Short mmCIF file of C-alpha atoms in Angstrom, two decimals:
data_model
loop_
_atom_site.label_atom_id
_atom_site.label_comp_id
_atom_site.label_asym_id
_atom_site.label_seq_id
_atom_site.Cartn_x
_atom_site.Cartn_y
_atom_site.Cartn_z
CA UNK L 387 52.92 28.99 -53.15
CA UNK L 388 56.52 27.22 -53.78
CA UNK L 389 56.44 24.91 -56.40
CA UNK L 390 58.82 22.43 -57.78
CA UNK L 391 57.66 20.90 -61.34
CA UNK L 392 59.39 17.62 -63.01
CA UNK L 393 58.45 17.49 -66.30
CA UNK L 394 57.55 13.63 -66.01
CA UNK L 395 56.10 11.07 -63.91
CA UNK L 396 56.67 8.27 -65.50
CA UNK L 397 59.25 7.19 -68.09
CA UNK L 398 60.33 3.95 -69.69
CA UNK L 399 63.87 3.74 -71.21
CA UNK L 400 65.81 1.19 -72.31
CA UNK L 401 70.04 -0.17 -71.63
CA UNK L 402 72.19 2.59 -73.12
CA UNK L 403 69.68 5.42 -73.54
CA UNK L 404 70.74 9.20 -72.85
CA UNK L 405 67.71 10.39 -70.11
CA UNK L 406 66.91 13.62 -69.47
CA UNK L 407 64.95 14.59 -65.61
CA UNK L 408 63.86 18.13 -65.80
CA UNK L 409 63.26 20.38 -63.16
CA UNK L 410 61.93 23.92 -62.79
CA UNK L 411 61.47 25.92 -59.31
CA UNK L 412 59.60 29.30 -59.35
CA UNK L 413 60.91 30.55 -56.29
CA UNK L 414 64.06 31.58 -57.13
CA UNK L 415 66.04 29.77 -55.11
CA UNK L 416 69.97 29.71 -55.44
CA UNK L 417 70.26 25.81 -54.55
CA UNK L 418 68.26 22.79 -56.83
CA UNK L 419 68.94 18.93 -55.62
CA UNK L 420 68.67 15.73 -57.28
CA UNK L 421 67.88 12.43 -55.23
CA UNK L 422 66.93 8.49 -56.07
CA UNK L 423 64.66 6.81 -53.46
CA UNK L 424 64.58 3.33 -53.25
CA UNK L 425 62.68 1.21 -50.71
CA UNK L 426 64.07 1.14 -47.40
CA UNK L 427 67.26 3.25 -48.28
CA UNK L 428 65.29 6.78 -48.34
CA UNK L 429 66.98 9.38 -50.25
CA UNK L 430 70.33 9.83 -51.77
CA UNK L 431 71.89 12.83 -52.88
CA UNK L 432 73.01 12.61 -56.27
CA UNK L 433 74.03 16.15 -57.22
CA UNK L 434 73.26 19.23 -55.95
CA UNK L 435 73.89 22.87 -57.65
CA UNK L 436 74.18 26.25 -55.45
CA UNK L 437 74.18 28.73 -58.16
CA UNK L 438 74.21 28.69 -62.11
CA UNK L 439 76.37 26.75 -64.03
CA UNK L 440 77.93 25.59 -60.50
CA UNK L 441 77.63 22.06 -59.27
CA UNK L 442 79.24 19.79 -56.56
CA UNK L 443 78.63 15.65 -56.42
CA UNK L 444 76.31 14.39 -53.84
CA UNK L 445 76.75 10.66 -52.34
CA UNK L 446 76.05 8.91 -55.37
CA UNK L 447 76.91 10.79 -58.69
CA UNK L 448 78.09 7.69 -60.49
CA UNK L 449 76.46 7.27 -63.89
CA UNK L 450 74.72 10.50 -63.42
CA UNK L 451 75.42 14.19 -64.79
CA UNK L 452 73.77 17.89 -63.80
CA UNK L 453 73.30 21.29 -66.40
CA UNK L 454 72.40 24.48 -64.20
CA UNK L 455 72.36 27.00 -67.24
CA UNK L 456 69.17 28.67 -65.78
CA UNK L 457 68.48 29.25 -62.33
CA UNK L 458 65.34 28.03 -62.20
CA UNK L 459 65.96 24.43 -64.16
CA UNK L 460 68.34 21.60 -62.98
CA UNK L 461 68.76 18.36 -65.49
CA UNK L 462 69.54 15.33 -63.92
CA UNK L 463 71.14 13.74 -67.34
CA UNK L 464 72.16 9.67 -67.54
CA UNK L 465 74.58 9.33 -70.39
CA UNK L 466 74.24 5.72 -70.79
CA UNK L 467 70.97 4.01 -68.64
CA UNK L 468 71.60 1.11 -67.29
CA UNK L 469 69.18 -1.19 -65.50
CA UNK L 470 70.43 -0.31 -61.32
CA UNK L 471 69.32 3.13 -62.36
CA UNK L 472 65.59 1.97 -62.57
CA UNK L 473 64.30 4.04 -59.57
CA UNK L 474 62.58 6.74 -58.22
CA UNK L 475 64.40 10.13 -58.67
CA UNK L 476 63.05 13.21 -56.75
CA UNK L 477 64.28 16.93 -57.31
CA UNK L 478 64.20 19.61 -54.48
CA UNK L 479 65.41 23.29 -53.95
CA UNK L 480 66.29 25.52 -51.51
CA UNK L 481 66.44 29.24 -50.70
CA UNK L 482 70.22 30.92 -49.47
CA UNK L 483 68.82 31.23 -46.05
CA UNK L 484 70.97 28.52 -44.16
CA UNK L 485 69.32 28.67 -41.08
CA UNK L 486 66.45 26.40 -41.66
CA UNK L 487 67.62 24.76 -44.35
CA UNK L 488 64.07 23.38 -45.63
CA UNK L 489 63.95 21.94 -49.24
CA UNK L 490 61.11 21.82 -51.32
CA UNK L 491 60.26 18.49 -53.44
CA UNK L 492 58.89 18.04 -56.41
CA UNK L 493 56.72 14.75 -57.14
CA UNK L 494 59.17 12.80 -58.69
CA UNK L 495 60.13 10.85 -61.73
CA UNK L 496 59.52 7.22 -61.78
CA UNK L 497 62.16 5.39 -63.68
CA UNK L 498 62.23 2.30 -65.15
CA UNK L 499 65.03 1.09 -67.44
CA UNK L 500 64.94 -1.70 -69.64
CA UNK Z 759 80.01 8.40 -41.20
CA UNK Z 760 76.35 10.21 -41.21
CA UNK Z 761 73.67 7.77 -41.05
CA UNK Z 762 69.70 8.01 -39.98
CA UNK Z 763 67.82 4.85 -38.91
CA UNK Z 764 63.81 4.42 -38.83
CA UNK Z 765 62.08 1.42 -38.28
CA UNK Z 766 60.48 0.87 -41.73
CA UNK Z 767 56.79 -0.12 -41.01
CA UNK Z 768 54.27 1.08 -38.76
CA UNK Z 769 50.67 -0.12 -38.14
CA UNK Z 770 48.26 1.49 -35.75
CA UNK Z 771 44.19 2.17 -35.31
CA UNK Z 772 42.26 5.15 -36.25
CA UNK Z 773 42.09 7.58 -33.11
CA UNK Z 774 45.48 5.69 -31.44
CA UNK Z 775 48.54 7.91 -31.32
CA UNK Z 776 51.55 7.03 -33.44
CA UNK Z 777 54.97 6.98 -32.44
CA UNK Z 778 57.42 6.98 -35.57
CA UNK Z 779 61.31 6.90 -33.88
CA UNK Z 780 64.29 7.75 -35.33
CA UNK Z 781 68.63 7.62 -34.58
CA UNK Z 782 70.79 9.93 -36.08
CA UNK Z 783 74.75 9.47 -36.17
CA UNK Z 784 75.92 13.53 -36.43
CA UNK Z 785 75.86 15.40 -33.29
CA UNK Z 786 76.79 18.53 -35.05
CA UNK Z 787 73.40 18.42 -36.38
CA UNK Z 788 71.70 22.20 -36.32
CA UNK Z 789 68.36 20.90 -37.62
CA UNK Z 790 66.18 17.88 -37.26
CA UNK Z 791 63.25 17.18 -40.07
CA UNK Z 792 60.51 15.14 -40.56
CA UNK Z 793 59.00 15.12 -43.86
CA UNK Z 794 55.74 13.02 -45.09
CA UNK Z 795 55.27 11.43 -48.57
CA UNK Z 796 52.11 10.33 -49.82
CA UNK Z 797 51.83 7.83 -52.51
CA UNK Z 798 52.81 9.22 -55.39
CA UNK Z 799 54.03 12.04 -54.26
CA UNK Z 800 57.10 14.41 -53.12
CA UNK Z 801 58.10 14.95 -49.89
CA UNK Z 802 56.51 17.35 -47.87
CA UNK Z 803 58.09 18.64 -44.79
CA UNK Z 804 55.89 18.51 -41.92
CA UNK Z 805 57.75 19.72 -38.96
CA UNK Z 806 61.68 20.65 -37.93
CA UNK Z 807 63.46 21.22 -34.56
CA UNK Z 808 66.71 23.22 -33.35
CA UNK Z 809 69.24 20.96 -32.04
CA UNK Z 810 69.31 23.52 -28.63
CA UNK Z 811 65.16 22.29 -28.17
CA UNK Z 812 63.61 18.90 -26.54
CA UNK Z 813 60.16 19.65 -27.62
CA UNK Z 814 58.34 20.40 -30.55
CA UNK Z 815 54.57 20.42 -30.36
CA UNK Z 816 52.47 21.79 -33.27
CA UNK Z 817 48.87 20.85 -33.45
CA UNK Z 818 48.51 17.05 -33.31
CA UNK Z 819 52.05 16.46 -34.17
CA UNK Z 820 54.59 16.73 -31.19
CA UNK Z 821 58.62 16.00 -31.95
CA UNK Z 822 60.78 15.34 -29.12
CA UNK Z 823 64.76 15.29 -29.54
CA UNK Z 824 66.96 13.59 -26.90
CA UNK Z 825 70.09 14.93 -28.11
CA UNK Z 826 72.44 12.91 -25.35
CA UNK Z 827 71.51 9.67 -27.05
CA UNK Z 828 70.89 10.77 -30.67
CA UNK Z 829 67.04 10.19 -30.82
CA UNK Z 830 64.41 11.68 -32.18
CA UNK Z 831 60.44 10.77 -32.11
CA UNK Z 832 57.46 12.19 -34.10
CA UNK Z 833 53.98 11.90 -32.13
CA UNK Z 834 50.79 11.57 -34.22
CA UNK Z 835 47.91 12.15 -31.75
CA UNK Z 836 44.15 11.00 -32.68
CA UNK Z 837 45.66 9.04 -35.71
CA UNK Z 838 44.01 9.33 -39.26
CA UNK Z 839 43.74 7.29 -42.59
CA UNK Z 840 44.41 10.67 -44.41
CA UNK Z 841 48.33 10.22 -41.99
CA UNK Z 842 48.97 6.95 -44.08
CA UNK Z 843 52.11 7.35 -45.60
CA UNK Z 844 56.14 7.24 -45.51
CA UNK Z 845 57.79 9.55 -43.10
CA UNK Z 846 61.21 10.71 -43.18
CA UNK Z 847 63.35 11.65 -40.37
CA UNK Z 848 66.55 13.57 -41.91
CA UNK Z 849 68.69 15.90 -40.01
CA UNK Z 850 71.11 18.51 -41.46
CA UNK Z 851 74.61 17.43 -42.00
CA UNK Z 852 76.39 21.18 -41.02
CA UNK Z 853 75.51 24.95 -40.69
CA UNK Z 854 76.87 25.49 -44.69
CA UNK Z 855 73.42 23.87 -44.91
CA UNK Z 856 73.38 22.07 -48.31
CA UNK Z 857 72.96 18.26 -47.22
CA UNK Z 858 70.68 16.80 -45.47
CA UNK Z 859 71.04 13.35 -44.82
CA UNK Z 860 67.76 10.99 -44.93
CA UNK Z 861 66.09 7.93 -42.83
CA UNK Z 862 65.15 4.93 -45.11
CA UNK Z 863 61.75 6.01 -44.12
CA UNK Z 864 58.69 4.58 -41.90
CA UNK Z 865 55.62 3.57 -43.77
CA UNK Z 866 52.61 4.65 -41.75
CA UNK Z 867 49.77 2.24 -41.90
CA UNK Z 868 46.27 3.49 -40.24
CA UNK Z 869 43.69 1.28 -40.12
CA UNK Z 870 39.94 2.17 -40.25
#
């Protein structure tokens, strides 16, 4: 069964922090996303990585950073929270096979920044 | 640019059929998605389409694509309170594949 872990839930943060979103995918897939959701806008790409170590910005990557130094892990990293980060951020990945192009979500990481 | 509209709320009977519609901007589109998201959860992808098809139809879900004027529909027959939920339309921004570009999302409400 595919499976896409974030290592939290919930977290609580404060202005200024450095946050750390883990990821982990066991089905060794080449491609790992990260996403915010926020009511009524759906999803937004932040970053997205198609191998190790490689990376490209999404719509959004302001504020945000990626590390791909395993294949199976992607950290979504905010050097500096700030409270319009406060959100809902979900990872997903995705096999090479381009034709169908299905991603796999994990349950997210609710945000909240103080 | 890309963009995906849904309506964002829903509200039908148990045993009605639901009817969740969405626009899409991209012609180039290859792929067509709906995913579901229960509360509290991840997104789950319930059903795609080809861009070359009109008709989907897998169990009680059927997706129909009207590719001249962008739109695309997701039929819930014999409506459940276990199909409460959001539900995403997103379609595939080009054949390299990577993005996929997301509705704001319909919230499904079923009612007992």
């Amino acid at each position: 069964d595919v499976k896409v872990t974030q290592s939290s839930r919930y977290l609580v943060k404060r202005t200024g922090e450095k946050v750390f979103l883990e990821c982990v995918q066991d089905m060794d897939h080449e491609n790992m996303f990260w996403y915010r959701q926020d009511p009524g806008l759906g999803l937004r790409l932040i970053y997205f990585s198609y191998d190790v170590k490689m990376k490209e910005k999404g719509d959004i990557p302001e504020g945000y950073s990626v590390s791909r130094e395993k294949k199976e892990r992607f950290s979504l990293i905010l050097e500096s929270a700030s409270t319009n980060q406060t959100s809902m951020y979900l990872c997903a990945s995705r096999g090479q096979t381009l034709a169908k192009n299905i991603q796999y979500f994990g349950a997210g990481t609710r945000l909240s920044v103080l | 640019g890309e963009d995906v509209e849904q309506s964002l709320f829903l509200s039908v009977r148990e045993g009605d059929s639901s009817v969740i519609n969405c626009t899409y901007t991209d012609s180039s589109s290859t792929y067509l998605y709906w995913y579901k998201q229960e509360p509290g959860a991840g997104l789950q992808l319930l059903t795609y389409i080809f861009s070359n098809m009109d008709m989907k139809q897998d169990q009680r879900l059927t997706v129909l694509l009207n590719k001249k004027d962008k739109h695309l529909s997701l039929r819930i027959a014999d409506t459940q309170t276990g199909d409460s939920a959001i539900y995403f339309c997103a379609e595939s921004r080009n054949n390299a594949g990577n993005m996929l570009t997301f509705g704001g999302g319909t919230r499904l409400m079923v009612k007992p």
